[in-house]
Amino acid sequence: MELNEFAEIILFGTNISSDKLLEPKLLTDDNSNQAILAPKFPGRPNNLCFDKMKLKNKIPFPNNEQIKTEQHRGFVLHFFANHELLAMEIMALVLLKFPNAPKSFRMGIAKTILEEQKHMTLYLNRMRELNVEFGEIPVNDFFWNCLSKMQSPLDFVTQMSMTFEQANIDYSLFYKNLMLKINDFKTAEILDIVYREEIGHVKHGVTWFDRFRDPSQSQWQAYVSSLKLPLSPTRAKGIIFDEIGRKSAGLSENFIKELSVFSSSKGRPPHIFYFNPACESEVSRGKVGYSSNKFVENIKQDCSSLMLFIASKDDIILTEKKPSFLFLKKLKDCGFDLPEWLENENSNFKPENISQRLVGSLNPWGWSPNSIQIMSIFKVKMIGNIDFQNNIFQNDFFLNKVKPLYSKCYAAELSKQIYLDFAHMKDILPLEETLSQIAHNYTECLNAIEDIFKLKTFDMCLLKAPFGSSGQNMRRVKSTVLDNSEISWIKRILNDQGSLVIEPWFDKVADLSYQFKIDRNQTSILGFTRFITDQRGQYKATIIGRKTDDLEEKLIKFIYNPIKDYKDLLAFFKVIAEFVAYNLKFSQFEGPVGIDSFIYSDPISPYGFRIKILSEINPRYTMGRVALEISKRIQSGAYAIWAHIRVSDILGAGFTSIEDFTTQIENKFPIIKTENTKPLIKEGILFTNDPSSAKSILTTLIVGKKVLHDFTKLTQIKIIK
């Protein structure tokens, strides 16, 4: 039989046994034929027609528990049988659409069709044994819709062989092993045949892909650039990732590595994330064009990957440089989901570089003039049902509504309101005379400093610029007599930002952070963390497991024992978070929020402590939020600390390079995981930003008290006191 006749019967035939499963004894490709246009749908019997199937209710793919029943195993094979049928029809279309393609390519397609027919026959026979008939449940037309518009043989091998059939390597192996676990050896044997022959199908595609593709590109680069919407490399992976099968299919080592850590949404519009750690400084300037110093620029490059802990695997992170494969592989092995990366060295991102037609939301670290400008280019793809994200691009909305929320003056004003509204909690709230004061000129600043030292209970007072993060733009003064540098700093901040916040320097014993998010009228409380700062008040680390183990017993009781109407301090903290959220909604704000608080010693309080419940309000993502997300991958009950270690401290500790440091640390403190399907970390050290490109900061997850002790002893780098 001629190849074209064979293909026509398979593509247009309406009978499964006599048409779709036709098995000619000999196939030839001698005749010249005209290319055809793809039909709207392939020929099918009535009970398998796509348009008829749309009238039926869809049935979800059976889960691992359901698969223990014969009927659901039959349904699984029904899904697989339809995939085989679609593959045969699409391959038949290739033969009819590209009659002038190389004969060896066309004969290879024909051989593949014959093997797909065998697979389908095996599936149908086994389905009958499991009392399931083909057409009993709906079939989908996704493959057909994706591939019927192919314009060249390259499109076919890219989309079918290297995408759908490559994924089937994973699926057939996964379900083969699953069938073995439930002792369905007959189905497992069928899937083993499919698995081994699917590798051959992919190999045929890879061979021709390498002949058709641009030789100036790597196999991976050519594959990514050849894919067309709605496909992405994510579709080339199944439930597991079978490296051995892919190597046997001829895929390059680099291709396999890149695909193993690649992620992209398969349908849900992705959320876009962007790390801009200088957002407070950008907000202070009030317009686009702020240029951060070299240290902050290094932080931006070092830590942009931290957004992956907030994002999900269906989301996109904008970055100047994608993290290395080795770094991403280690995170994936620890159970962290990996998002998609969109990189551009100059942050000149373009919406057309995102394969998805729509995006769900836009999420910078913090909204600022700079991040608004970067995110605005993606607004054309945004679904548009988030009022705040529509408003943020309107003239003056940011300046009038959002910028004031970043100011420490806002937190100071709300603190005064809390003091009045929660009068019954005055035993643990700051005394009224110690509440933050706002100075708008130099004289008011001097008067506020004098008021604090008149109390004769504080050795220092703290001056805070309204805009500044992580302990930056703060100054401690020790008396009312200011030196020239202090005077210059005060006048500069007043000139640049218009005000200063002045408060006592309290005897802090614990820093706490509470995270929540506002979504329209709903507030979601996410949880609290305890963080560590250095002597200057700058962020160093977050304790994310067993948060109070190292605190004195009296302080632990203060945190966890009942206080007034609340079961513990954290319950009061939650109420304050809801209070802050309520006030933020007046500015129409939506998004993530972090509240920083601290507990300080005070013998006057009957508890021995007080809490500055609203030290700062951060209407953005925070390191506390990142730490909270990282904590989800740590075994319950484990002690863990997430530290930001300066590269200068690492080199100052005697290590010759970052590579020398990370190699020694990873060898000395390897990650030990649970054996869950999605593992949890029990012990060890994991670097959470890419060490291969770190210039200023190496964020480091340390799990286990002994690990922390031994790490400190080995490196002489102190993270906690």
XYZ file of C-alpha atoms in Angstrom:
721
model
C 0.000 0.000 0.000
C 1.215 3.497 -0.801
C 1.991 5.714 2.184
C -0.537 8.364 1.175
C -3.375 5.859 0.879
C -2.466 4.406 4.256
C -2.415 7.912 5.772
C -5.759 8.891 4.225
C -7.497 5.850 5.680
C -6.105 6.540 9.140
C -6.858 10.261 9.038
C -10.314 10.209 7.495
C -11.560 6.702 8.343
C -14.434 6.369 10.797
C -13.996 2.768 11.917
C -11.469 1.892 14.612
C -10.705 -1.710 13.674
C -10.770 -1.511 9.860
C -9.472 2.052 9.393
C -7.511 3.314 12.368
C -5.951 -0.075 13.082
C -5.358 -1.000 9.433
C -2.121 -3.023 9.159
C -0.807 -3.219 5.570
C 1.786 -5.918 4.911
C 4.007 -3.599 2.884
C 4.220 0.189 2.638
C 5.770 2.066 -0.273
C 6.349 5.742 -0.979
C 6.770 5.862 -4.742
C 3.939 8.096 -5.961
C 3.995 11.890 -6.148
C 1.139 13.593 -4.290
C -0.195 17.083 -3.622
C -0.077 18.453 -0.085
C -3.455 18.653 1.648
C -4.852 21.180 4.105
C -5.626 19.912 7.570
C -9.290 19.064 8.136
C -11.105 20.649 11.076
C -11.215 17.248 12.787
C -10.018 13.753 11.873
C -12.534 11.091 10.936
C -13.953 9.274 13.951
C -16.828 6.942 14.849
C -19.719 8.870 16.409
C -18.886 7.894 19.964
C -15.374 9.382 19.616
C -16.075 12.571 17.630
C -14.693 15.678 19.275
C -17.814 17.777 18.708
C -20.020 15.036 20.209
C -17.689 14.664 23.169
C -18.131 18.306 24.157
C -21.711 17.455 25.127
C -20.465 14.958 27.721
C -19.278 15.850 31.193
C -15.510 15.671 31.516
C -14.057 13.033 33.815
C -10.893 13.935 35.759
C -7.868 11.712 35.367
C -8.022 9.024 38.107
C -5.778 9.652 41.118
C -3.434 7.119 42.699
C -6.092 5.886 45.108
C -8.836 5.502 42.521
C -6.524 3.552 40.264
C -6.798 0.592 42.635
C -10.240 -0.154 41.170
C -10.540 -1.933 37.812
C -12.872 0.670 36.331
C -10.521 3.561 37.055
C -7.554 1.623 35.652
C -9.674 1.167 32.550
C -10.298 4.916 32.466
C -6.536 5.565 32.658
C -6.014 3.315 29.653
C -8.912 5.093 27.910
C -6.991 8.390 28.194
C -3.856 6.682 26.880
C -5.713 5.005 24.006
C -7.076 8.354 22.862
C -3.533 9.780 22.941
C -2.359 6.918 20.721
C -5.262 7.509 18.331
C -4.504 11.219 18.166
C -0.817 10.506 17.561
C -1.667 8.192 14.663
C -4.021 10.768 13.113
C -1.497 13.579 13.459
C 1.258 11.441 11.968
C -1.046 10.555 9.084
C -1.626 14.278 8.592
C 2.153 14.825 8.451
C 2.454 12.290 5.628
C -0.350 14.003 3.674
C 0.669 17.563 4.437
C 4.375 17.175 3.624
C 4.607 14.759 0.675
C 8.012 16.134 -0.328
C 9.678 15.533 3.025
C 12.665 13.129 2.923
C 11.482 9.572 2.226
C 13.432 8.147 5.161
C 11.674 10.651 7.424
C 8.277 9.657 6.030
C 8.986 5.934 6.349
C 10.104 6.502 9.932
C 6.739 8.171 10.609
C 4.942 5.187 9.061
C 6.896 2.771 11.275
C 5.916 4.845 14.291
C 2.242 4.734 13.271
C 2.383 0.931 13.156
C 3.811 0.852 16.679
C 1.177 3.321 17.920
C -1.455 0.990 16.428
C 0.037 -1.853 18.447
C -0.084 0.239 21.622
C -3.678 1.182 20.988
C -4.670 -2.435 20.383
C -3.035 -3.470 23.654
C -4.866 -0.693 25.495
C -8.259 -1.545 23.954
C -7.944 -5.240 24.745
C -6.957 -4.540 28.337
C -9.773 -1.995 28.705
C -12.328 -4.637 27.697
C -10.903 -6.963 30.342
C -11.450 -4.165 32.839
C -15.028 -3.659 31.550
C -14.401 -0.250 29.952
C -15.321 0.473 26.315
C -13.563 3.015 24.124
C -15.805 6.091 23.900
C -17.370 5.423 27.292
C -15.835 8.625 28.681
C -15.095 11.915 26.884
C -11.923 12.343 24.835
C -10.135 15.653 24.337
C -8.811 17.309 21.199
C -5.867 19.216 22.733
C -3.186 17.386 20.713
C -5.101 17.929 17.493
C -5.649 21.633 18.147
C -1.956 22.108 18.883
C -0.441 20.139 16.017
C -2.897 20.275 13.121
C -1.642 23.790 12.259
C 2.011 22.691 11.895
C 3.767 24.343 8.983
C 6.785 22.071 8.508
C 8.270 18.703 9.441
C 10.365 20.631 12.012
C 7.140 21.729 13.696
C 6.056 18.103 13.880
C 9.229 16.694 15.433
C 9.398 19.632 17.833
C 5.809 19.457 18.979
C 4.983 15.751 18.736
C 8.224 13.803 19.081
C 10.135 16.090 21.433
C 7.179 17.332 23.436
C 4.174 15.022 23.719
C 6.027 11.767 23.050
C 8.890 12.822 25.318
C 6.377 13.411 28.125
C 4.919 9.980 27.434
C 8.280 8.447 28.360
C 7.655 9.761 31.881
C 3.972 8.877 32.018
C 4.349 5.304 30.752
C 7.201 4.618 33.190
C 5.367 6.201 36.112
C 2.143 4.271 35.540
C 4.020 1.062 34.823
C 5.625 1.312 38.273
C 2.301 2.281 39.819
C 0.602 -0.766 38.287
C 3.370 -2.983 39.661
C 2.737 -1.597 43.153
C -0.922 -2.621 42.996
C -0.063 -5.992 41.402
C -1.668 -5.268 38.020
C 1.155 -6.996 36.166
C -0.735 -7.290 32.874
C -1.224 -3.522 32.556
C 2.351 -2.949 33.742
C 3.657 -5.202 30.952
C 1.717 -3.198 28.333
C 3.098 0.075 29.681
C 6.616 -1.350 29.640
C 6.250 -2.079 25.918
C 4.925 1.448 25.346
C 7.773 2.941 27.398
C 10.529 1.186 25.451
C 9.013 1.947 22.039
C 8.209 5.550 23.005
C 11.938 6.093 23.527
C 12.432 4.998 19.918
C 9.757 7.422 18.722
C 11.467 10.288 20.499
C 14.821 9.173 19.085
C 13.386 9.344 15.551
C 12.199 12.867 16.284
C 15.512 13.947 17.819
C 17.448 12.624 14.820
C 15.382 14.667 12.390
C 15.176 17.662 14.694
C 18.981 17.837 14.693
C 18.945 17.722 10.884
C 16.197 20.335 10.467
C 17.150 22.836 13.199
C 19.439 25.871 13.092
C 22.964 24.446 13.661
C 24.136 27.698 15.235
C 21.878 27.022 18.238
C 22.220 24.350 20.869
C 19.658 21.552 20.894
C 17.890 23.225 23.844
C 17.946 26.724 22.354
C 16.608 25.468 19.037
C 13.852 23.503 20.786
C 12.670 26.449 22.888
C 12.713 28.837 19.931
C 10.872 26.331 17.696
C 7.930 25.751 20.053
C 4.757 27.668 19.345
C 1.870 28.656 21.573
C 0.232 27.133 23.507
C 3.131 24.712 23.969
C 6.149 25.167 26.197
C 8.911 22.794 27.344
C 6.810 22.017 30.428
C 4.621 19.851 28.189
C 7.647 17.639 27.505
C 7.685 16.401 31.121
C 5.436 14.021 33.007
C 4.887 13.201 36.666
C 8.447 11.936 37.027
C 11.541 12.898 35.044
C 13.260 9.939 33.383
C 16.825 10.970 32.536
C 17.859 7.483 31.411
C 15.069 7.242 28.838
C 15.931 10.676 27.468
C 19.603 9.805 27.116
C 18.625 6.652 25.220
C 16.486 8.835 22.930
C 19.535 10.892 21.957
C 18.772 14.109 23.812
C 21.902 16.003 24.792
C 23.045 16.235 28.400
C 22.552 20.005 28.369
C 19.015 19.620 26.967
C 18.100 17.131 29.696
C 19.543 19.368 32.437
C 17.740 22.471 31.191
C 14.433 20.668 30.810
C 14.695 19.067 34.260
C 14.590 22.483 35.960
C 12.345 24.241 33.439
C 8.874 25.278 34.512
C 6.028 27.124 32.853
C 2.287 27.316 33.249
C 0.331 24.666 31.367
C -2.852 26.696 31.387
C -3.311 29.035 34.347
C -2.229 32.590 33.507
C 1.065 32.982 35.376
C 1.731 35.593 38.020
C 4.807 37.722 37.297
C 7.351 38.484 40.046
C 10.186 40.983 40.122
C 12.778 41.710 42.838
C 13.490 45.399 43.430
C 15.104 45.661 46.901
C 15.673 49.422 46.582
C 11.927 50.102 46.376
C 11.900 52.338 49.501
C 14.606 54.554 48.009
C 12.739 54.561 44.703
C 9.562 55.531 46.556
C 11.370 58.323 48.393
C 12.547 59.828 45.108
C 8.954 59.713 43.887
C 9.738 59.337 40.205
C 11.503 57.007 37.790
C 15.271 57.218 37.577
C 16.604 56.283 41.015
C 20.087 54.752 40.752
C 21.077 52.550 43.668
C 24.628 52.132 44.928
C 26.820 49.181 43.993
C 25.995 47.187 47.142
C 22.233 47.423 46.543
C 22.709 46.564 42.865
C 24.656 43.493 43.935
C 21.862 42.558 46.345
C 19.375 42.861 43.488
C 21.384 40.499 41.318
C 22.329 38.153 44.156
C 18.843 37.766 45.582
C 16.430 38.079 42.645
C 16.036 34.309 42.789
C 14.468 34.599 46.273
C 11.186 35.376 44.538
C 10.990 31.696 43.566
C 10.067 30.845 47.160
C 7.035 33.137 46.916
C 6.069 32.196 43.367
C 4.709 28.836 42.247
C 5.847 26.554 39.429
C 3.281 28.127 37.071
C 4.645 31.644 37.574
C 7.347 33.806 35.956
C 10.246 35.662 37.578
C 11.846 38.599 35.807
C 15.583 38.599 36.371
C 18.728 39.974 34.832
C 20.365 36.546 34.980
C 18.800 33.128 35.364
C 20.264 31.055 38.231
C 22.574 28.189 37.330
C 21.325 24.670 36.676
C 23.260 23.234 39.637
C 21.653 25.691 42.060
C 18.127 25.087 40.729
C 18.633 21.312 40.746
C 19.568 21.361 44.443
C 16.452 23.363 45.297
C 14.246 21.053 43.242
C 15.749 18.003 44.940
C 14.737 19.557 48.269
C 11.107 19.811 47.161
C 10.953 23.455 46.123
C 8.840 24.220 43.050
C 10.664 26.064 40.283
C 9.011 28.871 38.284
C 9.768 30.054 34.776
C 12.534 32.623 34.299
C 12.513 35.585 31.930
C 15.948 37.137 31.808
C 17.237 40.374 30.367
C 20.544 41.938 31.386
C 19.193 45.492 31.270
C 15.711 44.786 32.661
C 14.251 45.625 29.244
C 11.620 42.935 29.478
C 9.056 42.540 26.697
C 5.561 41.064 26.919
C 6.026 39.148 23.665
C 8.831 37.142 25.309
C 6.233 35.515 27.549
C 4.622 32.580 25.793
C 1.355 32.795 27.724
C -1.407 34.908 26.239
C -2.517 36.243 29.641
C -0.954 36.901 33.037
C -2.776 36.663 36.337
C -1.132 39.433 38.359
C 1.979 41.602 38.622
C 4.074 41.292 41.764
C 7.188 43.382 42.320
C 8.984 43.111 45.662
C 7.483 46.519 46.282
C 5.533 49.017 44.191
C 7.619 52.052 43.272
C 7.970 54.354 40.256
C 10.645 52.054 38.811
C 8.715 48.810 39.313
C 5.516 50.414 37.996
C 7.360 51.311 34.813
C 8.761 47.776 34.399
C 5.449 46.085 35.198
C 3.395 48.415 33.014
C 4.620 46.699 29.842
C 2.817 43.510 30.943
C -0.457 45.268 31.680
C -1.688 44.441 28.173
C -1.643 40.759 29.135
C -3.157 41.113 32.584
C -6.559 39.533 33.132
C -7.712 42.765 34.744
C -9.808 41.655 37.714
C -7.528 43.119 40.407
C -8.653 46.679 41.126
C -5.433 47.754 42.839
C -3.254 46.572 39.967
C -5.387 48.464 37.505
C -5.243 51.610 39.641
C -1.488 51.496 40.219
C -0.886 52.469 36.592
C -3.216 55.481 36.808
C -1.781 58.975 37.158
C -1.056 60.037 40.766
C -2.638 56.928 42.331
C 0.769 55.763 43.525
C 1.813 59.172 44.863
C -1.484 59.849 46.628
C -2.438 56.388 47.847
C 0.562 54.073 47.997
C 3.667 56.154 48.700
C 2.393 57.370 52.116
C 2.007 53.755 53.259
C 5.755 53.148 52.966
C 6.570 56.017 55.295
C 7.565 55.227 58.877
C 5.458 58.237 59.741
C 2.410 56.185 58.782
C 3.402 53.432 61.212
C 4.041 56.045 63.917
C 0.567 57.549 63.475
C -1.111 54.145 63.546
C 0.861 53.284 66.716
C -0.742 56.234 68.474
C -4.162 55.027 67.360
C -3.409 51.526 68.656
C -2.439 53.025 72.021
C -5.897 54.646 72.209
C -7.972 51.805 70.723
C -6.318 49.070 72.792
C -6.110 50.911 76.109
C -6.693 47.654 78.010
C -3.301 46.439 76.692
C -1.289 49.375 78.081
C 0.629 47.059 80.410
C 2.447 45.586 77.394
C 2.292 48.472 74.913
C 4.910 51.258 75.029
C 4.324 54.017 77.556
C 2.690 57.032 75.955
C 5.738 59.241 76.454
C 7.891 56.718 74.549
C 5.735 56.606 71.425
C 7.436 57.692 68.201
C 7.439 61.419 67.433
C 7.431 62.922 63.964
C 9.663 65.943 63.331
C 9.188 68.083 60.237
C 12.052 70.492 60.815
C 15.361 70.677 62.650
C 13.939 72.398 65.743
C 11.204 69.793 66.175
C 13.860 67.098 65.824
C 16.007 68.630 68.606
C 12.966 68.960 70.867
C 11.994 65.321 70.323
C 15.532 64.161 71.142
C 15.509 66.291 74.290
C 12.145 64.838 75.362
C 13.531 61.308 75.179
C 16.648 62.025 77.236
C 14.560 63.868 79.828
C 12.962 60.522 80.659
C 16.363 59.422 82.031
C 15.642 55.794 81.176
C 17.309 55.602 77.764
C 20.974 55.857 76.802
C 20.258 56.553 73.155
C 17.510 57.630 70.837
C 16.891 56.453 67.299
C 16.319 58.700 64.312
C 14.646 57.040 61.333
C 14.189 58.405 57.850
C 10.596 57.860 56.683
C 11.825 55.771 53.770
C 14.471 53.098 54.233
C 14.552 49.339 54.718
C 16.526 46.639 56.552
C 17.927 49.026 59.120
C 19.226 51.507 56.551
C 18.702 55.272 56.783
C 18.739 55.179 60.606
C 20.955 56.986 63.059
C 21.497 56.555 66.804
C 22.411 59.553 68.922
C 23.723 59.402 72.484
C 22.990 62.897 73.762
C 21.273 66.159 72.980
C 24.627 67.562 71.875
C 24.953 66.502 68.256
C 28.206 66.306 66.307
C 28.637 67.666 62.797
C 27.991 64.344 61.032
C 24.739 63.859 62.975
C 23.592 67.402 62.209
C 24.426 66.969 58.515
C 22.574 63.643 58.364
C 19.458 65.088 60.024
C 19.359 68.094 57.734
C 19.908 65.927 54.658
C 17.039 63.581 55.539
C 14.724 66.492 56.360
C 15.624 68.129 53.060
C 15.246 64.894 51.020
C 12.254 63.292 52.754
C 10.550 66.113 54.651
C 10.438 64.525 58.124
C 12.083 62.234 60.661
C 10.726 59.703 63.135
C 12.338 59.905 66.578
C 11.958 57.290 69.298
C 13.938 55.832 72.227
C 16.518 53.133 71.657
C 14.823 50.292 73.494
C 16.496 47.320 75.173
C 15.287 44.811 72.580
C 15.132 41.109 73.456
C 13.313 39.730 70.403
C 12.328 40.930 66.923
C 9.114 39.578 65.444
C 7.574 39.851 61.994
C 3.970 39.133 61.045
C 2.956 38.460 57.460
C -0.445 38.840 55.811
C -1.924 39.754 52.463
C -4.894 41.829 51.406
C -7.011 40.664 48.505
C -9.870 43.079 47.904
C -11.921 42.901 51.104
C -10.259 39.762 52.425
C -7.258 39.641 54.748
C -5.275 36.400 54.883
C -3.030 35.971 57.917
C 0.064 33.999 56.897
C 2.026 33.698 60.145
C 4.912 35.093 62.130
C 8.678 34.739 62.192
C 11.399 35.888 64.549
C 14.288 37.723 62.959
C 17.783 38.741 64.031
C 19.408 42.132 63.488
C 22.940 43.371 64.080
C 23.929 46.152 66.474
C 22.952 48.757 63.896
C 19.495 47.263 63.500
C 20.207 45.803 60.059
C 18.675 42.475 59.107
C 20.854 39.363 59.550
C 18.686 36.261 59.774
C 15.280 34.767 60.502
C 14.604 31.881 62.870
C 11.982 29.797 61.117
C 11.848 26.593 63.128
C 11.274 26.406 66.911
C 11.430 30.161 67.037
C 11.856 30.694 70.791
C 14.159 27.855 71.883
C 17.080 30.137 72.741
C 15.044 32.711 74.698
C 14.917 32.897 78.487
C 11.969 31.162 80.127
C 10.398 34.391 81.359
C 10.327 35.800 77.821
C 8.891 32.570 76.379
C 6.057 32.777 78.902
C 5.436 36.395 77.913
C 5.016 35.283 74.286
C 2.912 32.172 74.833
C 0.961 32.729 78.058
C -2.475 34.425 78.127
C -2.441 38.230 78.188
C -5.671 40.033 79.073
C -8.339 38.852 76.577
C -5.884 37.008 74.339
C -4.679 33.424 74.605
C -1.123 34.647 73.959
C 0.871 37.530 72.501
C 0.615 36.077 68.993
C -3.184 36.216 69.145
C -2.908 39.935 69.940
C -0.411 40.257 67.097
C -2.996 38.783 64.726
C -5.606 41.333 65.833
C -3.123 44.151 65.193
C -2.444 42.752 61.716
C -6.170 42.870 60.990
C -6.286 46.428 62.386
C -3.456 47.492 60.048
C -5.135 45.745 57.102
C -8.371 47.576 57.853
C -6.540 50.917 57.671
C -4.579 49.999 54.548
C -7.838 49.301 52.744
C -8.748 52.993 53.031
C -5.913 53.580 50.574
C -7.341 50.844 48.318
C -4.157 48.835 48.894
C -3.991 45.169 47.929
C -1.058 42.825 48.184
C 1.500 41.456 50.654
C 2.228 43.229 53.944
C 4.759 42.625 56.697
C 4.608 44.129 60.192
C 7.839 44.366 62.188
C 7.606 44.436 65.982
C 9.974 43.908 68.850
C 9.797 42.971 72.506
C 11.896 44.969 74.951
C 12.665 44.762 78.645
C 10.810 47.124 80.994
C 10.768 46.497 84.759
C 7.831 48.915 85.119
C 5.556 46.535 83.211
C 3.993 43.814 85.411
C 5.162 41.330 82.774
C 8.753 42.575 82.723
C 8.449 43.237 78.992
C 6.612 45.427 76.527
C 6.122 45.146 72.804
C 6.518 47.858 70.222
C 3.754 46.273 68.230
C 4.138 48.462 65.154
C 7.800 49.211 64.619
C 7.393 49.224 60.831
C 4.735 48.535 58.226
C 6.045 47.144 54.945
C 3.381 47.212 52.207
C 5.428 44.806 50.108
C 7.127 41.451 50.262
C 9.697 41.081 53.019
C 12.475 38.700 53.990
C 10.111 37.480 56.686
C 7.658 36.411 53.994
C 10.411 34.590 52.080
C 11.522 32.869 55.284
C 7.943 31.853 56.032
C 7.646 30.207 52.610
C 11.002 28.443 52.988
C 9.892 27.077 56.365
C 7.205 25.010 54.610
C 9.930 22.695 53.282
C 11.427 22.050 56.740
C 10.431 19.049 58.827
C 8.035 19.944 61.618
C 9.834 20.374 64.937
C 13.249 21.044 63.407
C 15.305 24.059 64.447
C 16.140 26.208 61.439
C 17.617 29.605 60.736
C 17.744 31.464 57.429
C 20.796 33.727 57.416
C 22.089 36.443 55.122
C 25.868 36.076 55.183
C 27.999 38.784 53.646
C 30.527 37.646 51.074
C 33.068 39.943 52.744
C 32.610 38.030 56.021
C 33.119 34.722 54.207
C 36.352 35.884 52.610
C 37.386 37.496 55.891
C 36.962 34.132 57.622
C 39.839 32.692 55.600
C 38.051 31.031 52.695
C 39.822 31.637 49.394
C 36.598 32.075 47.404
C 32.832 31.568 47.539
C 33.318 28.269 45.720
C 35.825 27.159 48.365
C 33.345 28.108 51.109
C 30.285 26.444 49.563
C 32.205 23.267 48.684
C 33.463 22.860 52.227
C 30.091 23.672 53.787
C 28.087 21.350 51.500
C 30.539 18.505 52.130
C 30.537 19.079 55.876
C 26.775 19.679 56.272
C 24.916 17.758 53.520
C 21.147 18.068 53.301
C 19.283 15.178 54.915
C 15.673 14.840 53.752
C 12.605 12.880 54.677
C 11.452 10.189 52.290
C 8.111 11.825 51.461
C 6.917 12.106 47.860
C 7.760 15.769 48.274
C 10.652 15.654 50.765
C 11.161 17.888 53.780
C 14.562 18.988 55.051
C 15.561 17.378 58.347
C 19.125 18.668 58.676
C 21.973 20.325 56.822
C 22.810 23.545 55.002
C 21.238 24.752 51.759
C 22.217 27.928 49.911
C 19.072 29.723 48.785
C 20.569 32.114 46.266
C 22.999 31.080 43.569
C 26.538 30.906 45.042
C 28.087 30.883 41.566
C 27.050 34.508 40.999
C 26.883 35.922 44.563
C 28.778 39.175 44.966
C 27.541 40.608 48.271
C 25.154 38.219 50.018
C 24.813 34.458 50.331
C 21.437 33.512 51.813
C 21.862 30.303 53.754
C 19.359 27.893 55.284
C 20.803 26.105 58.327
C 18.698 23.268 59.744
C 19.621 21.712 63.093
C 21.019 23.235 66.296
C 24.176 21.165 66.146
C 24.644 22.120 62.499
C 24.460 25.814 63.455
C 26.900 25.280 66.326
C 29.384 23.382 64.155
C 28.990 25.880 61.304
C 29.810 28.772 63.640
C 32.797 26.896 65.067
C 34.124 26.019 61.605
C 33.671 29.421 59.987
C 33.838 31.784 62.994
C 30.862 33.561 61.426
C 28.370 34.427 64.155
C 24.761 34.619 63.074
C 23.040 34.818 66.460
C 24.445 36.034 69.749
